[in-house]
Amino acid sequence: MTHQWQRWLGTLVLGWAMGCGGPHAPRVGDNQLVNGSFESKLSGWWVATDSEGGTAQALSSSADEGALGLALFKGTGGWGSMVGQETAPHSAGQTYQLRARLRGQSGGERVSISFHGQGFEVETGPQWQTVEQLVFLPEESKNTTALISVTTDRATVHVDDVFFAPAEVEQGEADKAPENRVHNGSFESGLGMWNFWSSSDGQASTSPDARGSGYAGLVLSLGASGGSSVKQMLAEPVQAGEVYRLEVRVRGARGGEAVSLCLQVNQEPWDGPCLAVPVTDAWGHISGEVTIDEPFQDEPMGVMVSLFSEGSVQVDDVVVVRVQP
């Protein structure tokens, strides 16, 4: 009993140190879209398709709530059928919440939702579902476009209650780190700016339960074999001889999970320096320096966090800082 009490007390103290008062959910502003529920038919929206027979219509049979909803159909060939509209400008480093109600005609249709080049893809079901995600917008823009696209051939998707709004998110330690080259390194804006890859049944998501600091953190999982990774391309290329400091917070579900933090070129062979990350079942803060030994010259490179063993880990506060020259 004494050992359990000491362990609980230690966890409580760590929780106070990592963020007193618990996480604060994002504060979401007003919808930036006009006619997001399609009650005024397609007023405010433009339509485009490069598929044969693609259409967009406001129909009563496509409504989740209200009188009308959008029926978006992709024919054959091309990339997709889409609707879009221009919105107010946004500043650099702003987060937006993208949300919509979707239903596939049969289920399994692929839909892309994006804002100024940042967004996500989902697979629909035959019943109405809410899909939403926070996206991080690294650059200022005065010409921003909201897009909804169906990319599956000969498929109809019903859309209603589309909502794109600015969101204020709690900053984590990586967001505050001077000279950090990683955007959304504390995962406060979901997986915005990060790309996920897995060779098996791995998954990546964000959760307040996975936070090391701020509001949320990354949950990275893997099945029996292969690997799961999240990767973000850095804005500036690297040069041979440069030295970088890499930092990350990690906690394993059991401890002992195989995790690495790497800088990696985005082409074969997938070269670049790595740090092996020791993992326990308590939060650990790992920091180390790596050198660009390969003869790179203005080479685009990304930072990658990978899990190579079965199980799951929580990841937060990814930092990449150039320290030399």
mmCIF file of C-alpha atoms in Angstrom:
data_model
loop_
_atom_site.group_PDB
_atom_site.id
_atom_site.type_symbol
_atom_site.label_atom_id
_atom_site.label_comp_id
_atom_site.label_asym_id
_atom_site.label_seq_id
_atom_site.Cartn_x
_atom_site.Cartn_y
_atom_site.Cartn_z
ATOM 1 C CA MET A 1 0.000 0.000 0.000
ATOM 2 C CA THR A 2 2.854 2.383 0.831
ATOM 3 C CA HIS A 3 4.495 1.755 -2.556
ATOM 4 C CA GLN A 4 1.221 2.402 -4.398
ATOM 5 C CA TRP A 5 0.701 5.609 -2.404
ATOM 6 C CA GLN A 6 4.203 6.841 -3.234
ATOM 7 C CA ARG A 7 3.736 6.073 -6.905
ATOM 8 C CA TRP A 8 0.381 7.907 -6.988
ATOM 9 C CA LEU A 9 1.898 10.892 -5.193
ATOM 10 C CA GLY A 10 4.800 11.003 -7.638
ATOM 11 C CA THR A 11 2.381 10.930 -10.581
ATOM 12 C CA LEU A 12 0.361 13.742 -9.021
ATOM 13 C CA VAL A 13 3.441 15.915 -8.509
ATOM 14 C CA LEU A 14 4.538 15.257 -12.112
ATOM 15 C CA GLY A 15 1.065 16.242 -13.309
ATOM 16 C CA TRP A 16 1.313 19.538 -11.429
ATOM 17 C CA ALA A 17 4.720 20.185 -12.965
ATOM 18 C CA MET A 18 3.568 19.382 -16.504
ATOM 19 C CA GLY A 19 0.477 21.577 -16.501
ATOM 20 C CA CYS A 20 -1.394 22.727 -13.460
ATOM 21 C CA GLY A 21 -5.179 22.753 -13.601
ATOM 22 C CA GLY A 22 -5.538 20.292 -16.467
ATOM 23 C CA PRO A 23 -5.658 20.901 -20.222
ATOM 24 C CA HIS A 24 -7.648 23.779 -21.664
ATOM 25 C CA ALA A 25 -9.701 22.875 -24.732
ATOM 26 C CA PRO A 26 -9.307 25.066 -27.838
ATOM 27 C CA ARG A 27 -11.531 28.140 -27.973
ATOM 28 C CA VAL A 28 -13.226 28.145 -31.359
ATOM 29 C CA GLY A 29 -14.383 31.332 -33.060
ATOM 30 C CA ASP A 30 -17.063 32.104 -35.623
ATOM 31 C CA ASN A 31 -17.607 30.199 -38.853
ATOM 32 C CA GLN A 32 -15.729 31.910 -41.697
ATOM 33 C CA LEU A 33 -17.896 30.297 -44.380
ATOM 34 C CA VAL A 34 -21.109 31.673 -45.798
ATOM 35 C CA ASN A 35 -23.996 29.289 -46.433
ATOM 36 C CA GLY A 36 -22.163 26.383 -44.798
ATOM 37 C CA SER A 37 -25.458 24.490 -44.467
ATOM 38 C CA PHE A 38 -26.430 24.996 -48.145
ATOM 39 C CA GLU A 39 -29.830 26.423 -47.195
ATOM 40 C CA SER A 40 -29.273 29.052 -49.911
ATOM 41 C CA LYS A 41 -28.376 26.292 -52.381
ATOM 42 C CA LEU A 42 -24.847 26.867 -53.750
ATOM 43 C CA SER A 43 -24.760 30.606 -53.051
ATOM 44 C CA GLY A 44 -21.233 31.585 -51.982
ATOM 45 C CA TRP A 45 -19.683 28.350 -53.292
ATOM 46 C CA TRP A 46 -17.960 27.691 -56.596
ATOM 47 C CA VAL A 47 -17.956 24.237 -58.229
ATOM 48 C CA ALA A 48 -15.138 22.493 -60.128
ATOM 49 C CA THR A 49 -14.548 18.978 -61.448
ATOM 50 C CA ASP A 50 -12.050 17.295 -63.746
ATOM 51 C CA SER A 51 -14.043 14.054 -63.849
ATOM 52 C CA GLU A 52 -16.476 13.057 -66.587
ATOM 53 C CA GLY A 53 -20.017 13.722 -65.361
ATOM 54 C CA GLY A 54 -19.072 15.247 -62.011
ATOM 55 C CA THR A 55 -21.784 17.408 -60.390
ATOM 56 C CA ALA A 56 -22.623 19.407 -57.261
ATOM 57 C CA GLN A 57 -26.265 20.013 -56.298
ATOM 58 C CA ALA A 58 -28.198 21.303 -53.296
ATOM 59 C CA LEU A 59 -30.911 18.708 -52.575
ATOM 60 C CA SER A 60 -33.428 18.046 -49.828
ATOM 61 C CA SER A 61 -32.386 14.379 -49.818
ATOM 62 C CA SER A 62 -28.822 15.473 -48.925
ATOM 63 C CA ALA A 63 -29.820 17.437 -45.795
ATOM 64 C CA ASP A 64 -28.833 16.268 -42.326
ATOM 65 C CA GLU A 65 -30.623 19.221 -40.705
ATOM 66 C CA GLY A 66 -32.644 21.969 -42.351
ATOM 67 C CA ALA A 67 -34.120 21.902 -45.829
ATOM 68 C CA LEU A 68 -31.064 21.345 -48.065
ATOM 69 C CA GLY A 69 -27.660 19.739 -48.154
ATOM 70 C CA LEU A 70 -24.943 19.207 -50.766
ATOM 71 C CA ALA A 71 -24.793 16.159 -53.065
ATOM 72 C CA LEU A 72 -21.262 15.999 -54.486
ATOM 73 C CA PHE A 73 -20.735 13.430 -57.259
ATOM 74 C CA LYS A 74 -17.472 12.389 -58.940
ATOM 75 C CA GLY A 75 -17.688 10.730 -62.310
ATOM 76 C CA THR A 76 -14.856 8.813 -63.948
ATOM 77 C CA GLY A 77 -11.290 9.945 -64.478
ATOM 78 C CA GLY A 78 -9.579 13.001 -63.073
ATOM 79 C CA TRP A 79 -8.804 13.761 -59.454
ATOM 80 C CA GLY A 80 -12.191 14.734 -58.053
ATOM 81 C CA SER A 81 -15.266 16.929 -57.824
ATOM 82 C CA MET A 82 -15.139 19.837 -55.425
ATOM 83 C CA VAL A 83 -16.855 22.893 -54.021
ATOM 84 C CA GLY A 84 -14.962 25.817 -52.526
ATOM 85 C CA GLN A 85 -15.128 29.407 -51.418
ATOM 86 C CA GLU A 86 -12.729 32.204 -50.560
ATOM 87 C CA THR A 87 -12.514 33.315 -46.934
ATOM 88 C CA ALA A 88 -11.047 36.141 -44.886
ATOM 89 C CA PRO A 89 -7.216 36.346 -44.578
ATOM 90 C CA HIS A 90 -5.388 34.615 -41.737
ATOM 91 C CA SER A 91 -2.101 35.299 -39.985
ATOM 92 C CA ALA A 92 0.982 33.067 -39.844
ATOM 93 C CA GLY A 93 0.893 30.373 -37.190
ATOM 94 C CA GLN A 94 -2.889 30.384 -36.841
ATOM 95 C CA THR A 95 -4.957 27.281 -36.094
ATOM 96 C CA TYR A 96 -8.353 26.564 -37.633
ATOM 97 C CA GLN A 97 -10.976 23.969 -36.818
ATOM 98 C CA LEU A 98 -12.470 22.253 -39.894
ATOM 99 C CA ARG A 99 -15.731 20.376 -39.365
ATOM 100 C CA ALA A 100 -18.512 18.920 -41.517
ATOM 101 C CA ARG A 101 -21.328 16.400 -41.489
ATOM 102 C CA LEU A 102 -20.860 13.664 -44.114
ATOM 103 C CA ARG A 103 -22.723 10.622 -45.417
ATOM 104 C CA GLY A 104 -21.716 8.386 -48.297
ATOM 105 C CA GLN A 105 -24.270 7.075 -50.739
ATOM 106 C CA SER A 106 -22.993 3.535 -50.159
ATOM 107 C CA GLY A 107 -20.114 4.003 -47.695
ATOM 108 C CA GLY A 108 -16.390 3.864 -48.375
ATOM 109 C CA GLU A 109 -16.231 7.075 -50.422
ATOM 110 C CA ARG A 110 -13.095 9.201 -49.946
ATOM 111 C CA VAL A 111 -13.481 12.892 -49.098
ATOM 112 C CA SER A 112 -10.804 15.578 -48.795
ATOM 113 C CA ILE A 113 -11.392 18.669 -46.617
ATOM 114 C CA SER A 114 -8.769 21.413 -46.711
ATOM 115 C CA PHE A 115 -8.069 25.064 -45.993
ATOM 116 C CA HIS A 116 -5.160 26.916 -47.613
ATOM 117 C CA GLY A 117 -3.417 23.633 -48.443
ATOM 118 C CA GLN A 118 -3.789 22.088 -44.978
ATOM 119 C CA GLY A 119 -6.442 19.507 -44.171
ATOM 120 C CA PHE A 120 -7.330 15.834 -43.987
ATOM 121 C CA GLU A 121 -8.997 12.931 -45.798
ATOM 122 C CA VAL A 122 -11.754 10.692 -44.459
ATOM 123 C CA GLU A 123 -13.705 7.650 -45.591
ATOM 124 C CA THR A 124 -17.462 8.002 -45.313
ATOM 125 C CA GLY A 125 -20.032 5.536 -44.009
ATOM 126 C CA PRO A 126 -23.668 5.125 -45.051
ATOM 127 C CA GLN A 127 -24.829 6.995 -41.917
ATOM 128 C CA TRP A 128 -24.283 10.654 -41.057
ATOM 129 C CA GLN A 129 -21.059 11.330 -39.160
ATOM 130 C CA THR A 130 -19.257 14.427 -37.898
ATOM 131 C CA VAL A 131 -15.667 14.752 -39.099
ATOM 132 C CA GLU A 132 -13.429 17.435 -37.640
ATOM 133 C CA GLN A 133 -9.784 18.316 -37.242
ATOM 134 C CA LEU A 134 -7.555 21.177 -36.169
ATOM 135 C CA VAL A 135 -5.156 22.388 -38.862
ATOM 136 C CA PHE A 136 -2.091 24.592 -38.452
ATOM 137 C CA LEU A 137 -1.436 27.313 -41.040
ATOM 138 C CA PRO A 138 2.280 28.169 -41.005
ATOM 139 C CA GLU A 139 2.191 31.119 -43.397
ATOM 140 C CA GLU A 140 0.173 34.307 -43.645
ATOM 141 C CA SER A 141 -2.265 34.447 -46.538
ATOM 142 C CA LYS A 142 -4.670 37.013 -47.937
ATOM 143 C CA ASN A 143 -6.141 34.602 -50.492
ATOM 144 C CA THR A 144 -7.428 31.520 -48.676
ATOM 145 C CA THR A 145 -9.664 28.818 -50.093
ATOM 146 C CA ALA A 146 -11.890 26.335 -48.267
ATOM 147 C CA LEU A 147 -12.317 23.092 -50.232
ATOM 148 C CA ILE A 148 -14.425 19.934 -49.992
ATOM 149 C CA SER A 149 -13.719 17.228 -52.579
ATOM 150 C CA VAL A 150 -14.862 13.689 -53.315
ATOM 151 C CA THR A 151 -12.087 11.637 -54.941
ATOM 152 C CA THR A 152 -13.686 8.188 -55.410
ATOM 153 C CA ASP A 153 -14.857 7.325 -58.930
ATOM 154 C CA ARG A 154 -18.614 7.115 -59.532
ATOM 155 C CA ALA A 155 -19.325 8.138 -55.926
ATOM 156 C CA THR A 156 -21.794 10.497 -54.273
ATOM 157 C CA VAL A 157 -21.186 12.103 -50.899
ATOM 158 C CA HIS A 158 -23.786 14.122 -48.986
ATOM 159 C CA VAL A 159 -22.439 17.138 -47.071
ATOM 160 C CA ASP A 160 -24.035 19.470 -44.534
ATOM 161 C CA ASP A 161 -23.112 21.961 -41.780
ATOM 162 C CA VAL A 162 -19.593 22.831 -42.981
ATOM 163 C CA PHE A 163 -17.679 24.875 -40.391
ATOM 164 C CA PHE A 164 -14.233 26.491 -40.788
ATOM 165 C CA ALA A 165 -13.302 28.718 -37.844
ATOM 166 C CA PRO A 166 -10.171 30.119 -36.147
ATOM 167 C CA ALA A 167 -9.240 28.395 -32.885
ATOM 168 C CA GLU A 168 -7.061 29.519 -29.975
ATOM 169 C CA VAL A 169 -5.020 26.605 -28.631
ATOM 170 C CA GLU A 170 -2.937 26.305 -25.488
ATOM 171 C CA GLN A 171 0.779 26.418 -26.220
ATOM 172 C CA GLY A 172 3.062 23.556 -25.264
ATOM 173 C CA GLU A 173 6.773 23.759 -24.485
ATOM 174 C CA ALA A 174 7.835 23.107 -28.088
ATOM 175 C CA ASP A 175 5.680 26.012 -29.263
ATOM 176 C CA LYS A 176 7.585 28.334 -26.924
ATOM 177 C CA ALA A 177 11.092 27.006 -27.700
ATOM 178 C CA PRO A 178 13.268 29.722 -29.309
ATOM 179 C CA GLU A 179 14.434 28.930 -32.867
ATOM 180 C CA ASN A 180 12.416 25.701 -33.031
ATOM 181 C CA ARG A 181 12.137 24.678 -36.690
ATOM 182 C CA VAL A 182 9.147 22.419 -36.051
ATOM 183 C CA HIS A 183 5.608 23.734 -36.465
ATOM 184 C CA ASN A 184 2.992 22.362 -34.069
ATOM 185 C CA GLY A 185 5.703 20.409 -32.256
ATOM 186 C CA SER A 186 3.491 20.092 -29.173
ATOM 187 C CA PHE A 187 0.556 18.687 -31.207
ATOM 188 C CA GLU A 188 -1.810 21.350 -29.886
ATOM 189 C CA SER A 189 -3.238 21.710 -33.408
ATOM 190 C CA GLY A 190 -3.895 18.002 -33.833
ATOM 191 C CA LEU A 191 -1.698 16.412 -36.489
ATOM 192 C CA GLY A 192 -1.530 19.673 -38.448
ATOM 193 C CA MET A 193 1.769 19.824 -40.440
ATOM 194 C CA TRP A 194 2.518 16.151 -39.652
ATOM 195 C CA ASN A 195 2.226 13.218 -42.083
ATOM 196 C CA PHE A 196 1.536 9.718 -40.746
ATOM 197 C CA TRP A 197 2.865 6.449 -42.204
ATOM 198 C CA SER A 198 2.604 2.859 -40.984
ATOM 199 C CA SER A 199 3.679 -0.462 -42.492
ATOM 200 C CA SER A 200 1.025 -2.401 -40.561
ATOM 201 C CA ASP A 201 -2.010 -1.593 -38.435
ATOM 202 C CA GLY A 202 -0.427 1.385 -36.701
ATOM 203 C CA GLN A 203 -2.328 4.549 -35.813
ATOM 204 C CA ALA A 204 -1.581 8.154 -34.925
ATOM 205 C CA SER A 205 -3.908 10.514 -33.069
ATOM 206 C CA THR A 206 -3.771 13.320 -30.545
ATOM 207 C CA SER A 207 -5.333 13.416 -27.092
ATOM 208 C CA PRO A 208 -5.269 15.561 -23.926
ATOM 209 C CA ASP A 209 -4.398 12.341 -22.065
ATOM 210 C CA ALA A 210 -1.126 12.207 -24.014
ATOM 211 C CA ARG A 211 0.088 15.684 -23.136
ATOM 212 C CA GLY A 212 3.493 16.314 -21.689
ATOM 213 C CA SER A 213 2.754 20.036 -21.756
ATOM 214 C CA GLY A 214 0.057 22.287 -23.140
ATOM 215 C CA TYR A 215 -3.312 20.856 -24.188
ATOM 216 C CA ALA A 216 -2.584 17.641 -26.125
ATOM 217 C CA GLY A 217 0.059 15.165 -27.235
ATOM 218 C CA LEU A 218 0.556 12.437 -29.829
ATOM 219 C CA VAL A 219 -0.478 8.803 -29.389
ATOM 220 C CA LEU A 220 1.534 6.580 -31.756
ATOM 221 C CA SER A 221 0.718 2.860 -31.933
ATOM 222 C CA LEU A 222 1.911 -0.205 -33.854
ATOM 223 C CA GLY A 223 0.757 -3.770 -34.414
ATOM 224 C CA ALA A 224 2.912 -6.865 -34.452
ATOM 225 C CA SER A 225 5.593 -5.740 -36.940
ATOM 226 C CA GLY A 226 6.939 -2.945 -39.099
ATOM 227 C CA GLY A 227 6.905 0.658 -37.967
ATOM 228 C CA SER A 228 4.723 3.710 -37.389
ATOM 229 C CA SER A 229 5.997 7.241 -37.977
ATOM 230 C CA VAL A 230 4.965 10.871 -38.080
ATOM 231 C CA LYS A 231 7.084 13.214 -40.172
ATOM 232 C CA GLN A 232 7.225 16.922 -40.859
ATOM 233 C CA MET A 233 9.320 18.591 -43.532
ATOM 234 C CA LEU A 234 11.439 21.457 -42.231
ATOM 235 C CA ALA A 235 11.078 24.836 -43.906
ATOM 236 C CA GLU A 236 14.811 25.295 -44.544
ATOM 237 C CA PRO A 237 17.232 22.800 -46.169
ATOM 238 C CA VAL A 238 20.278 21.377 -44.383
ATOM 239 C CA GLN A 239 23.978 21.522 -45.216
ATOM 240 C CA ALA A 240 26.823 19.122 -44.597
ATOM 241 C CA GLY A 241 28.542 19.768 -41.267
ATOM 242 C CA GLU A 242 25.593 21.456 -39.558
ATOM 243 C CA VAL A 243 24.772 20.404 -35.976
ATOM 244 C CA TYR A 244 21.216 20.222 -34.673
ATOM 245 C CA ARG A 245 19.762 19.719 -31.215
ATOM 246 C CA LEU A 246 16.806 17.321 -31.168
ATOM 247 C CA GLU A 247 14.396 17.104 -28.233
ATOM 248 C CA VAL A 248 11.262 15.104 -27.477
ATOM 249 C CA ARG A 249 9.146 13.946 -24.536
ATOM 250 C CA VAL A 250 8.065 10.280 -24.589
ATOM 251 C CA ARG A 251 6.120 7.937 -22.320
ATOM 252 C CA GLY A 252 5.434 4.274 -23.099
ATOM 253 C CA ALA A 253 2.355 2.236 -22.252
ATOM 254 C CA ARG A 254 4.605 -0.447 -20.735
ATOM 255 C CA GLY A 255 8.119 0.966 -21.039
ATOM 256 C CA GLY A 256 10.901 -0.358 -23.234
ATOM 257 C CA GLU A 257 9.210 0.503 -26.551
ATOM 258 C CA ALA A 258 11.617 1.096 -29.469
ATOM 259 C CA VAL A 259 11.411 4.762 -30.495
ATOM 260 C CA SER A 260 13.718 6.929 -32.590
ATOM 261 C CA LEU A 261 13.887 10.642 -33.398
ATOM 262 C CA CYS A 262 15.542 11.387 -36.742
ATOM 263 C CA LEU A 263 16.321 13.986 -39.334
ATOM 264 C CA GLN A 264 15.650 12.324 -42.687
ATOM 265 C CA VAL A 265 15.782 13.310 -46.348
ATOM 266 C CA ASN A 266 12.503 12.848 -48.158
ATOM 267 C CA GLN A 267 13.837 10.521 -50.861
ATOM 268 C CA GLU A 268 15.549 7.154 -51.245
ATOM 269 C CA PRO A 269 17.895 6.267 -49.706
ATOM 270 C CA TRP A 270 16.273 7.594 -46.526
ATOM 271 C CA ASP A 271 19.463 8.989 -45.016
ATOM 272 C CA GLY A 272 19.892 11.174 -41.970
ATOM 273 C CA PRO A 273 21.082 11.143 -38.345
ATOM 274 C CA CYS A 274 18.956 9.677 -35.540
ATOM 275 C CA LEU A 275 18.673 9.574 -31.765
ATOM 276 C CA ALA A 276 17.610 6.343 -30.091
ATOM 277 C CA VAL A 277 14.999 7.354 -27.524
ATOM 278 C CA PRO A 278 14.942 5.490 -24.167
ATOM 279 C CA VAL A 279 11.331 4.897 -23.117
ATOM 280 C CA THR A 280 9.856 4.104 -19.697
ATOM 281 C CA ASP A 281 6.281 4.176 -18.430
ATOM 282 C CA ALA A 282 6.908 7.692 -17.031
ATOM 283 C CA TRP A 283 7.505 10.881 -18.989
ATOM 284 C CA GLY A 284 11.099 11.278 -20.121
ATOM 285 C CA HIS A 285 12.662 14.337 -21.765
ATOM 286 C CA ILE A 286 15.325 13.336 -24.300
ATOM 287 C CA SER A 287 17.767 15.851 -25.789
ATOM 288 C CA GLY A 288 20.811 15.272 -27.957
ATOM 289 C CA GLU A 289 22.872 16.704 -30.800
ATOM 290 C CA VAL A 290 23.278 15.207 -34.274
ATOM 291 C CA THR A 291 25.572 16.182 -37.129
ATOM 292 C CA ILE A 292 24.763 16.207 -40.833
ATOM 293 C CA ASP A 293 27.610 13.928 -41.920
ATOM 294 C CA GLU A 294 26.331 13.211 -45.433
ATOM 295 C CA PRO A 295 27.517 15.592 -48.197
ATOM 296 C CA PHE A 296 24.151 17.332 -48.376
ATOM 297 C CA GLN A 297 23.899 20.705 -50.094
ATOM 298 C CA ASP A 298 20.578 22.560 -49.696
ATOM 299 C CA GLU A 299 18.840 19.220 -49.089
ATOM 300 C CA PRO A 300 15.178 19.297 -47.932
ATOM 301 C CA MET A 301 14.892 17.302 -44.721
ATOM 302 C CA GLY A 302 12.183 16.363 -42.257
ATOM 303 C CA VAL A 303 12.000 15.453 -38.597
ATOM 304 C CA MET A 304 10.518 12.022 -37.919
ATOM 305 C CA VAL A 305 9.353 10.223 -34.763
ATOM 306 C CA SER A 306 9.076 6.438 -35.219
ATOM 307 C CA LEU A 307 7.838 3.485 -33.185
ATOM 308 C CA PHE A 308 9.331 0.084 -34.110
ATOM 309 C CA SER A 309 7.839 -2.235 -31.486
ATOM 310 C CA GLU A 310 4.331 -3.486 -30.780
ATOM 311 C CA GLY A 311 2.335 -1.265 -28.437
ATOM 312 C CA SER A 312 1.828 2.465 -28.067
ATOM 313 C CA VAL A 313 3.692 5.528 -26.871
ATOM 314 C CA GLN A 314 2.770 9.097 -26.040
ATOM 315 C CA VAL A 315 4.899 11.809 -27.642
ATOM 316 C CA ASP A 316 5.052 15.557 -27.055
ATOM 317 C CA ASP A 317 7.242 18.637 -27.510
ATOM 318 C CA VAL A 318 9.354 17.842 -30.576
ATOM 319 C CA VAL A 319 12.113 20.443 -30.999
ATOM 320 C CA VAL A 320 14.717 20.868 -33.761
ATOM 321 C CA VAL A 321 17.226 23.726 -33.322
ATOM 322 C CA ARG A 322 20.353 24.376 -35.397
ATOM 323 C CA VAL A 323 23.254 25.006 -33.025
ATOM 324 C CA GLN A 324 26.183 25.053 -35.519
ATOM 325 C CA PRO A 325 27.362 26.777 -37.560
#
